[in-house]
Amino acid sequence: MSERTQIRARFDIGDQVSVLELEKLDHVRTPYYIRGKTGKVVEFCGYFLNPENLAVGLTNGPVCPLYRIRFVLKDLWPEYARADNDELFIEVYDHWLEKQT
Amino acid sequence: MTNHNHDNHEPVIAGDDPSDIEGQLITEALQALLIRKGLLSAGETTLEIQKIESPGTHLGAKIVARAWTDEHYKQRLLENGKDGAAELGIKIGEAQLEVVENTPDIHNLVVCTLCSCYPRSILGQPPSWYVNKAYRARAVREPAAVLYEFGLELSDAQRIRVHDSNADLRFLVLPQRPNNTDHLSEDELMTLVTRDSMIGVAVVKSTDAQ
């Protein structure tokens, strides 16, 4: 993995980020229920091959930064009835995120 | 098919989706072709399946029991799950293992909404409900209701953390050590740790309570 090109990590722990609503199908690993939602970067997970390439056998590409993002469940589901501080943690690749200021 | 007298029974294998049969047919055709071309033998496939299916929940239980009895080990495990497992001679095949700790205030629950990602090297193959679409859809949307159906009622004060295992990390829940277990050895503690408690749909009970 060390010789591979790394895509530069654009986000820091603590950043507020939104998940982009990219018109992508197939093996993207970014589920619809978090698209367009805002959460916080809580961990940098490392660099991984882009699953969008990996799924079609392209294993030579650059590696992408992956982050763990924390969402408040109430922000994901307006009808969420339980506690305000129940949370969801999920991993999102760099190119699916944009910073919120 | 031979003549087979049907009693009234449910299908033996209940798939989520009838279209799975198509995938199965393609896989079988591909395997037959690879074997005919001499690129693969049936024995190699069987060996690979055996390798995938050989780990069991005892490996996860061993990690949990050690974390319960050794505070320093627990801290290292929470810091880096893969290294923590390696200390016990347990090899994690997945990219990373993240151990999430249950406390009196926080309850963790693991799901893979997209498919069936699961820490297979320490828990073996996931249970069928984990792969089921209802669990996958509901665990991230109404986790407390799902837990209630599993027989676990959280107090209002406990916050829930759901982990959607959608990409490269795999998760192990470190359940709370039950009360009245101070006299138990690490090996005895290990026997209390259930698969479901390491996914987060159950808590560990002491033998007295069971």
PDB file of N, CA and C in Angstrom, chain B residues 80-153:
ATOM      1  N   ASN B  80      -6.392   0.198  19.713  1.00  0.00           N
ATOM      2  CA  ASN B  80      -6.174  -0.492  18.436  1.00  0.00           C
ATOM      3  C   ASN B  80      -6.613  -1.956  18.572  1.00  0.00           C
ATOM      4  N   GLY B  81      -7.786  -2.254  18.044  1.00  0.00           N
ATOM      5  CA  GLY B  81      -8.396  -3.577  18.200  1.00  0.00           C
ATOM      6  C   GLY B  81      -7.583  -4.688  17.561  1.00  0.00           C
ATOM      7  N   LYS B  82      -7.000  -4.377  16.419  1.00  0.00           N
ATOM      8  CA  LYS B  82      -6.239  -5.396  15.697  1.00  0.00           C
ATOM      9  C   LYS B  82      -4.998  -5.809  16.485  1.00  0.00           C
ATOM     10  N   ASP B  83      -4.286  -4.802  17.024  1.00  0.00           N
ATOM     11  CA  ASP B  83      -3.103  -5.102  17.833  1.00  0.00           C
ATOM     12  C   ASP B  83      -3.499  -5.805  19.127  1.00  0.00           C
ATOM     13  N   GLY B  84      -4.626  -5.393  19.699  1.00  0.00           N
ATOM     14  CA  GLY B  84      -5.104  -6.018  20.926  1.00  0.00           C
ATOM     15  C   GLY B  84      -5.398  -7.501  20.721  1.00  0.00           C
ATOM     16  N   ALA B  85      -6.036  -7.819  19.600  1.00  0.00           N
ATOM     17  CA  ALA B  85      -6.327  -9.225  19.282  1.00  0.00           C
ATOM     18  C   ALA B  85      -5.030  -9.986  19.060  1.00  0.00           C
ATOM     19  N   ALA B  86      -4.080  -9.344  18.362  1.00  0.00           N
ATOM     20  CA  ALA B  86      -2.802  -9.997  18.058  1.00  0.00           C
ATOM     21  C   ALA B  86      -2.047 -10.372  19.333  1.00  0.00           C
ATOM     22  N   GLU B  87      -2.193  -9.558  20.390  1.00  0.00           N
ATOM     23  CA  GLU B  87      -1.549  -9.874  21.671  1.00  0.00           C
ATOM     24  C   GLU B  87      -1.987 -11.236  22.201  1.00  0.00           C
ATOM     25  N   LEU B  88      -3.213 -11.634  21.860  1.00  0.00           N
ATOM     26  CA  LEU B  88      -3.740 -12.924  22.322  1.00  0.00           C
ATOM     27  C   LEU B  88      -3.542 -14.007  21.250  1.00  0.00           C
ATOM     28  N   GLY B  89      -2.754 -13.680  20.231  1.00  0.00           N
ATOM     29  CA  GLY B  89      -2.499 -14.646  19.166  1.00  0.00           C
ATOM     30  C   GLY B  89      -3.652 -14.780  18.188  1.00  0.00           C
ATOM     31  N   ILE B  90      -4.558 -13.793  18.182  1.00  0.00           N
ATOM     32  CA  ILE B  90      -5.722 -13.853  17.290  1.00  0.00           C
ATOM     33  C   ILE B  90      -5.471 -12.926  16.109  1.00  0.00           C
ATOM     34  N   LYS B  91      -5.497 -13.507  14.911  1.00  0.00           N
ATOM     35  CA  LYS B  91      -5.219 -12.725  13.716  1.00  0.00           C
ATOM     36  C   LYS B  91      -6.524 -12.179  13.130  1.00  0.00           C
ATOM     37  N   ILE B  92      -6.547 -10.868  12.922  1.00  0.00           N
ATOM     38  CA  ILE B  92      -7.715 -10.230  12.318  1.00  0.00           C
ATOM     39  C   ILE B  92      -7.489 -10.131  10.816  1.00  0.00           C
ATOM     40  N   GLY B  93      -8.314 -10.808  10.037  1.00  0.00           N
ATOM     41  CA  GLY B  93      -8.162 -10.788   8.581  1.00  0.00           C
ATOM     42  C   GLY B  93      -8.646  -9.486   7.967  1.00  0.00           C
ATOM     43  N   GLU B  94      -9.545  -8.802   8.646  1.00  0.00           N
ATOM     44  CA  GLU B  94     -10.120  -7.573   8.108  1.00  0.00           C
ATOM     45  C   GLU B  94      -9.138  -6.409   8.279  1.00  0.00           C
ATOM     46  N   ALA B  95      -9.398  -5.310   7.544  1.00  0.00           N
ATOM     47  CA  ALA B  95      -8.458  -4.184   7.528  1.00  0.00           C
ATOM     48  C   ALA B  95      -8.215  -3.619   8.927  1.00  0.00           C
ATOM     49  N   GLN B  96      -9.284  -3.368   9.660  1.00  0.00           N
ATOM     50  CA  GLN B  96      -9.149  -2.792  10.995  1.00  0.00           C
ATOM     51  C   GLN B  96     -10.257  -3.315  11.885  1.00  0.00           C
ATOM     52  N   LEU B  97      -9.949  -3.436  13.178  1.00  0.00           N
ATOM     53  CA  LEU B  97     -10.980  -3.808  14.139  1.00  0.00           C
ATOM     54  C   LEU B  97     -11.119  -2.677  15.147  1.00  0.00           C
ATOM     55  N   GLU B  98     -12.326  -2.211  15.298  1.00  0.00           N
ATOM     56  CA  GLU B  98     -12.609  -1.130  16.231  1.00  0.00           C
ATOM     57  C   GLU B  98     -13.449  -1.737  17.367  1.00  0.00           C
ATOM     58  N   VAL B  99     -12.947  -1.636  18.586  1.00  0.00           N
ATOM     59  CA  VAL B  99     -13.689  -2.177  19.722  1.00  0.00           C
ATOM     60  C   VAL B  99     -14.437  -1.031  20.394  1.00  0.00           C
ATOM     61  N   VAL B 100     -15.738  -1.183  20.564  1.00  0.00           N
ATOM     62  CA  VAL B 100     -16.554  -0.124  21.165  1.00  0.00           C
ATOM     63  C   VAL B 100     -17.108  -0.640  22.496  1.00  0.00           C
ATOM     64  N   GLU B 101     -16.922   0.186  23.530  1.00  0.00           N
ATOM     65  CA  GLU B 101     -17.201  -0.288  24.891  1.00  0.00           C
ATOM     66  C   GLU B 101     -18.584   0.143  25.383  1.00  0.00           C
ATOM     67  N   ASN B 102     -19.347  -0.814  25.864  1.00  0.00           N
ATOM     68  CA  ASN B 102     -20.602  -0.485  26.543  1.00  0.00           C
ATOM     69  C   ASN B 102     -20.305  -0.037  27.970  1.00  0.00           C
ATOM     70  N   THR B 103     -21.032   0.978  28.418  1.00  0.00           N
ATOM     71  CA  THR B 103     -20.881   1.475  29.786  1.00  0.00           C
ATOM     72  C   THR B 103     -22.297   1.625  30.349  1.00  0.00           C
ATOM     73  N   PRO B 104     -22.425   1.982  31.625  1.00  0.00           N
ATOM     74  CA  PRO B 104     -23.780   2.186  32.152  1.00  0.00           C
ATOM     75  C   PRO B 104     -24.543   3.261  31.353  1.00  0.00           C
ATOM     76  N   ASP B 105     -23.819   4.177  30.690  1.00  0.00           N
ATOM     77  CA  ASP B 105     -24.476   5.280  29.969  1.00  0.00           C
ATOM     78  C   ASP B 105     -24.595   5.077  28.469  1.00  0.00           C
ATOM     79  N   ILE B 106     -23.776   4.183  27.912  1.00  0.00           N
ATOM     80  CA  ILE B 106     -23.719   4.040  26.452  1.00  0.00           C
ATOM     81  C   ILE B 106     -23.908   2.585  26.044  1.00  0.00           C
ATOM     82  N   HIS B 107     -24.841   2.382  25.103  1.00  0.00           N
ATOM     83  CA  HIS B 107     -25.018   1.049  24.539  1.00  0.00           C
ATOM     84  C   HIS B 107     -24.698   1.082  23.043  1.00  0.00           C
ATOM     85  N   ASN B 108     -23.802   0.203  22.619  1.00  0.00           N
ATOM     86  CA  ASN B 108     -23.386   0.138  21.217  1.00  0.00           C
ATOM     87  C   ASN B 108     -24.077  -1.006  20.481  1.00  0.00           C
ATOM     88  N   LEU B 109     -24.407  -0.741  19.221  1.00  0.00           N
ATOM     89  CA  LEU B 109     -25.072  -1.740  18.382  1.00  0.00           C
ATOM     90  C   LEU B 109     -24.415  -1.723  17.001  1.00  0.00           C
ATOM     91  N   VAL B 110     -24.143  -2.915  16.452  1.00  0.00           N
ATOM     92  CA  VAL B 110     -23.460  -3.006  15.164  1.00  0.00           C
ATOM     93  C   VAL B 110     -24.411  -3.537  14.091  1.00  0.00           C
ATOM     94  N   VAL B 111     -24.326  -2.950  12.915  1.00  0.00           N
ATOM     95  CA  VAL B 111     -25.137  -3.376  11.775  1.00  0.00           C
ATOM     96  C   VAL B 111     -24.325  -3.107  10.522  1.00  0.00           C
ATOM     97  N   CYS B 112     -24.655  -3.792   9.435  1.00  0.00           N
ATOM     98  CA  CYS B 112     -24.121  -3.406   8.125  1.00  0.00           C
ATOM     99  C   CYS B 112     -25.335  -3.192   7.243  1.00  0.00           C
ATOM    100  N   THR B 113     -25.682  -1.928   7.001  1.00  0.00           N
ATOM    101  CA  THR B 113     -26.922  -1.667   6.253  1.00  0.00           C
ATOM    102  C   THR B 113     -26.800  -2.092   4.787  1.00  0.00           C
ATOM    103  N   LEU B 114     -25.577  -2.122   4.259  1.00  0.00           N
ATOM    104  CA  LEU B 114     -25.422  -2.381   2.823  1.00  0.00           C
ATOM    105  C   LEU B 114     -25.329  -3.861   2.478  1.00  0.00           C
ATOM    106  N   CYS B 115     -24.798  -4.661   3.405  1.00  0.00           N
ATOM    107  CA  CYS B 115     -24.689  -6.095   3.081  1.00  0.00           C
ATOM    108  C   CYS B 115     -24.557  -6.887   4.374  1.00  0.00           C
ATOM    109  N   SER B 116     -23.379  -7.457   4.622  1.00  0.00           N
ATOM    110  CA  SER B 116     -23.248  -8.309   5.795  1.00  0.00           C
ATOM    111  C   SER B 116     -21.860  -8.199   6.398  1.00  0.00           C
ATOM    112  N   CYS B 117     -21.244  -7.004   6.366  1.00  0.00           N
ATOM    113  CA  CYS B 117     -19.912  -6.828   6.945  1.00  0.00           C
ATOM    114  C   CYS B 117     -19.962  -7.136   8.438  1.00  0.00           C
ATOM    115  N   TYR B 118     -18.980  -7.884   8.904  1.00  0.00           N
ATOM    116  CA  TYR B 118     -19.040  -8.500  10.230  1.00  0.00           C
ATOM    117  C   TYR B 118     -17.613  -8.909  10.585  1.00  0.00           C
ATOM    118  N   PRO B 119     -17.223  -8.846  11.848  1.00  0.00           N
ATOM    119  CA  PRO B 119     -15.839  -9.240  12.193  1.00  0.00           C
ATOM    120  C   PRO B 119     -15.683 -10.764  12.178  1.00  0.00           C
ATOM    121  N   ARG B 120     -15.663 -11.316  10.966  1.00  0.00           N
ATOM    122  CA  ARG B 120     -15.715 -12.771  10.801  1.00  0.00           C
ATOM    123  C   ARG B 120     -14.519 -13.483  11.403  1.00  0.00           C
ATOM    124  N   SER B 121     -13.355 -12.834  11.435  1.00  0.00           N
ATOM    125  CA  SER B 121     -12.190 -13.554  11.962  1.00  0.00           C
ATOM    126  C   SER B 121     -12.274 -13.781  13.461  1.00  0.00           C
ATOM    127  N   ILE B 122     -13.179 -13.064  14.159  1.00  0.00           N
ATOM    128  CA  ILE B 122     -13.307 -13.337  15.595  1.00  0.00           C
ATOM    129  C   ILE B 122     -14.712 -13.759  16.008  1.00  0.00           C
ATOM    130  N   LEU B 123     -15.702 -13.634  15.121  1.00  0.00           N
ATOM    131  CA  LEU B 123     -17.057 -14.084  15.475  1.00  0.00           C
ATOM    132  C   LEU B 123     -17.595 -15.130  14.505  1.00  0.00           C
ATOM    133  N   GLY B 124     -16.816 -15.500  13.493  1.00  0.00           N
ATOM    134  CA  GLY B 124     -17.314 -16.465  12.515  1.00  0.00           C
ATOM    135  C   GLY B 124     -18.318 -15.820  11.571  1.00  0.00           C
ATOM    136  N   GLN B 125     -19.209 -16.616  11.033  1.00  0.00           N
ATOM    137  CA  GLN B 125     -20.202 -16.106  10.086  1.00  0.00           C
ATOM    138  C   GLN B 125     -21.345 -15.424  10.825  1.00  0.00           C
ATOM    139  N   PRO B 126     -21.896 -14.355  10.237  1.00  0.00           N
ATOM    140  CA  PRO B 126     -22.985 -13.657  10.939  1.00  0.00           C
ATOM    141  C   PRO B 126     -24.259 -14.499  11.009  1.00  0.00           C
ATOM    142  N   PRO B 127     -25.068 -14.270  12.058  1.00  0.00           N
ATOM    143  CA  PRO B 127     -26.357 -14.966  12.129  1.00  0.00           C
ATOM    144  C   PRO B 127     -27.270 -14.501  10.992  1.00  0.00           C
ATOM    145  N   SER B 128     -28.263 -15.305  10.645  1.00  0.00           N
ATOM    146  CA  SER B 128     -29.102 -14.986   9.486  1.00  0.00           C
ATOM    147  C   SER B 128     -29.845 -13.665   9.670  1.00  0.00           C
ATOM    148  N   TRP B 129     -30.257 -13.354  10.914  1.00  0.00           N
ATOM    149  CA  TRP B 129     -30.987 -12.098  11.110  1.00  0.00           C
ATOM    150  C   TRP B 129     -30.122 -10.877  10.845  1.00  0.00           C
ATOM    151  N   TYR B 130     -28.792 -11.036  11.024  1.00  0.00           N
ATOM    152  CA  TYR B 130     -27.884  -9.907  10.805  1.00  0.00           C
ATOM    153  C   TYR B 130     -27.849  -9.518   9.322  1.00  0.00           C
ATOM    154  N   VAL B 131     -28.065 -10.511   8.468  1.00  0.00           N
ATOM    155  CA  VAL B 131     -28.025 -10.305   7.026  1.00  0.00           C
ATOM    156  C   VAL B 131     -29.411  -9.892   6.507  1.00  0.00           C
ATOM    157  N   ASN B 132     -30.410 -10.134   7.333  1.00  0.00           N
ATOM    158  CA  ASN B 132     -31.792  -9.873   6.948  1.00  0.00           C
ATOM    159  C   ASN B 132     -32.039  -8.386   6.723  1.00  0.00           C
ATOM    160  N   LYS B 133     -32.822  -8.084   5.687  1.00  0.00           N
ATOM    161  CA  LYS B 133     -33.040  -6.670   5.334  1.00  0.00           C
ATOM    162  C   LYS B 133     -33.771  -5.900   6.428  1.00  0.00           C
ATOM    163  N   ALA B 134     -34.656  -6.571   7.142  1.00  0.00           N
ATOM    164  CA  ALA B 134     -35.405  -5.867   8.190  1.00  0.00           C
ATOM    165  C   ALA B 134     -34.457  -5.383   9.285  1.00  0.00           C
ATOM    166  N   TYR B 135     -33.552  -6.246   9.725  1.00  0.00           N
ATOM    167  CA  TYR B 135     -32.583  -5.827  10.746  1.00  0.00           C
ATOM    168  C   TYR B 135     -31.722  -4.688  10.217  1.00  0.00           C
ATOM    169  N   ARG B 136     -31.239  -4.831   8.997  1.00  0.00           N
ATOM    170  CA  ARG B 136     -30.332  -3.830   8.425  1.00  0.00           C
ATOM    171  C   ARG B 136     -31.005  -2.465   8.296  1.00  0.00           C
ATOM    172  N   ALA B 137     -32.259  -2.474   7.902  1.00  0.00           N
ATOM    173  CA  ALA B 137     -32.955  -1.197   7.720  1.00  0.00           C
ATOM    174  C   ALA B 137     -33.354  -0.584   9.059  1.00  0.00           C
ATOM    175  N   ARG B 138     -33.794  -1.415   9.991  1.00  0.00           N
ATOM    176  CA  ARG B 138     -34.374  -0.877  11.223  1.00  0.00           C
ATOM    177  C   ARG B 138     -33.341  -0.533  12.287  1.00  0.00           C
ATOM    178  N   ALA B 139     -32.195  -1.220  12.281  1.00  0.00           N
ATOM    179  CA  ALA B 139     -31.195  -0.981  13.340  1.00  0.00           C
ATOM    180  C   ALA B 139     -30.697   0.458  13.338  1.00  0.00           C
ATOM    181  N   VAL B 140     -30.663   1.092  12.164  1.00  0.00           N
ATOM    182  CA  VAL B 140     -30.186   2.479  12.108  1.00  0.00           C
ATOM    183  C   VAL B 140     -31.328   3.485  12.264  1.00  0.00           C
ATOM    184  N   ARG B 141     -32.551   3.018  12.221  1.00  0.00           N
ATOM    185  CA  ARG B 141     -33.693   3.922  12.210  1.00  0.00           C
ATOM    186  C   ARG B 141     -34.462   3.906  13.526  1.00  0.00           C
ATOM    187  N   GLU B 142     -34.614   2.718  14.085  1.00  0.00           N
ATOM    188  CA  GLU B 142     -35.314   2.591  15.366  1.00  0.00           C
ATOM    189  C   GLU B 142     -34.617   1.534  16.213  1.00  0.00           C
ATOM    190  N   PRO B 143     -33.347   1.828  16.592  1.00  0.00           N
ATOM    191  CA  PRO B 143     -32.546   0.815  17.295  1.00  0.00           C
ATOM    192  C   PRO B 143     -33.173   0.341  18.608  1.00  0.00           C
ATOM    193  N   ALA B 144     -33.804   1.259  19.342  1.00  0.00           N
ATOM    194  CA  ALA B 144     -34.374   0.851  20.634  1.00  0.00           C
ATOM    195  C   ALA B 144     -35.498  -0.164  20.431  1.00  0.00           C
ATOM    196  N   ALA B 145     -36.304   0.030  19.396  1.00  0.00           N
ATOM    197  CA  ALA B 145     -37.399  -0.905  19.117  1.00  0.00           C
ATOM    198  C   ALA B 145     -36.842  -2.272  18.709  1.00  0.00           C
ATOM    199  N   VAL B 146     -35.755  -2.254  17.936  1.00  0.00           N
ATOM    200  CA  VAL B 146     -35.125  -3.515  17.527  1.00  0.00           C
ATOM    201  C   VAL B 146     -34.585  -4.247  18.759  1.00  0.00           C
ATOM    202  N   LEU B 147     -33.905  -3.494  19.635  1.00  0.00           N
ATOM    203  CA  LEU B 147     -33.341  -4.113  20.843  1.00  0.00           C
ATOM    204  C   LEU B 147     -34.453  -4.684  21.723  1.00  0.00           C
ATOM    205  N   TYR B 148     -35.550  -3.963  21.807  1.00  0.00           N
ATOM    206  CA  TYR B 148     -36.685  -4.414  22.608  1.00  0.00           C
ATOM    207  C   TYR B 148     -37.190  -5.763  22.096  1.00  0.00           C
ATOM    208  N   GLU B 149     -37.241  -5.902  20.768  1.00  0.00           N
ATOM    209  CA  GLU B 149     -37.693  -7.173  20.176  1.00  0.00           C
ATOM    210  C   GLU B 149     -36.699  -8.297  20.451  1.00  0.00           C
ATOM    211  N   PHE B 150     -35.433  -7.936  20.643  1.00  0.00           N
ATOM    212  CA  PHE B 150     -34.431  -8.947  21.013  1.00  0.00           C
ATOM    213  C   PHE B 150     -34.490  -9.260  22.507  1.00  0.00           C
ATOM    214  N   GLY B 151     -35.345  -8.529  23.244  1.00  0.00           N
ATOM    215  CA  GLY B 151     -35.471  -8.777  24.678  1.00  0.00           C
ATOM    216  C   GLY B 151     -34.599  -7.882  25.521  1.00  0.00           C
ATOM    217  N   LEU B 152     -34.133  -6.788  24.934  1.00  0.00           N
ATOM    218  CA  LEU B 152     -33.257  -5.886  25.667  1.00  0.00           C
ATOM    219  C   LEU B 152     -33.906  -4.513  25.789  1.00  0.00           C
ATOM    220  N   GLU B 153     -34.225  -4.152  27.013  1.00  0.00           N
ATOM    221  CA  GLU B 153     -34.864  -2.869  27.242  1.00  0.00           C
ATOM    222  C   GLU B 153     -33.848  -1.919  27.861  1.00  0.00           C
TER     223      GLU B 153
END
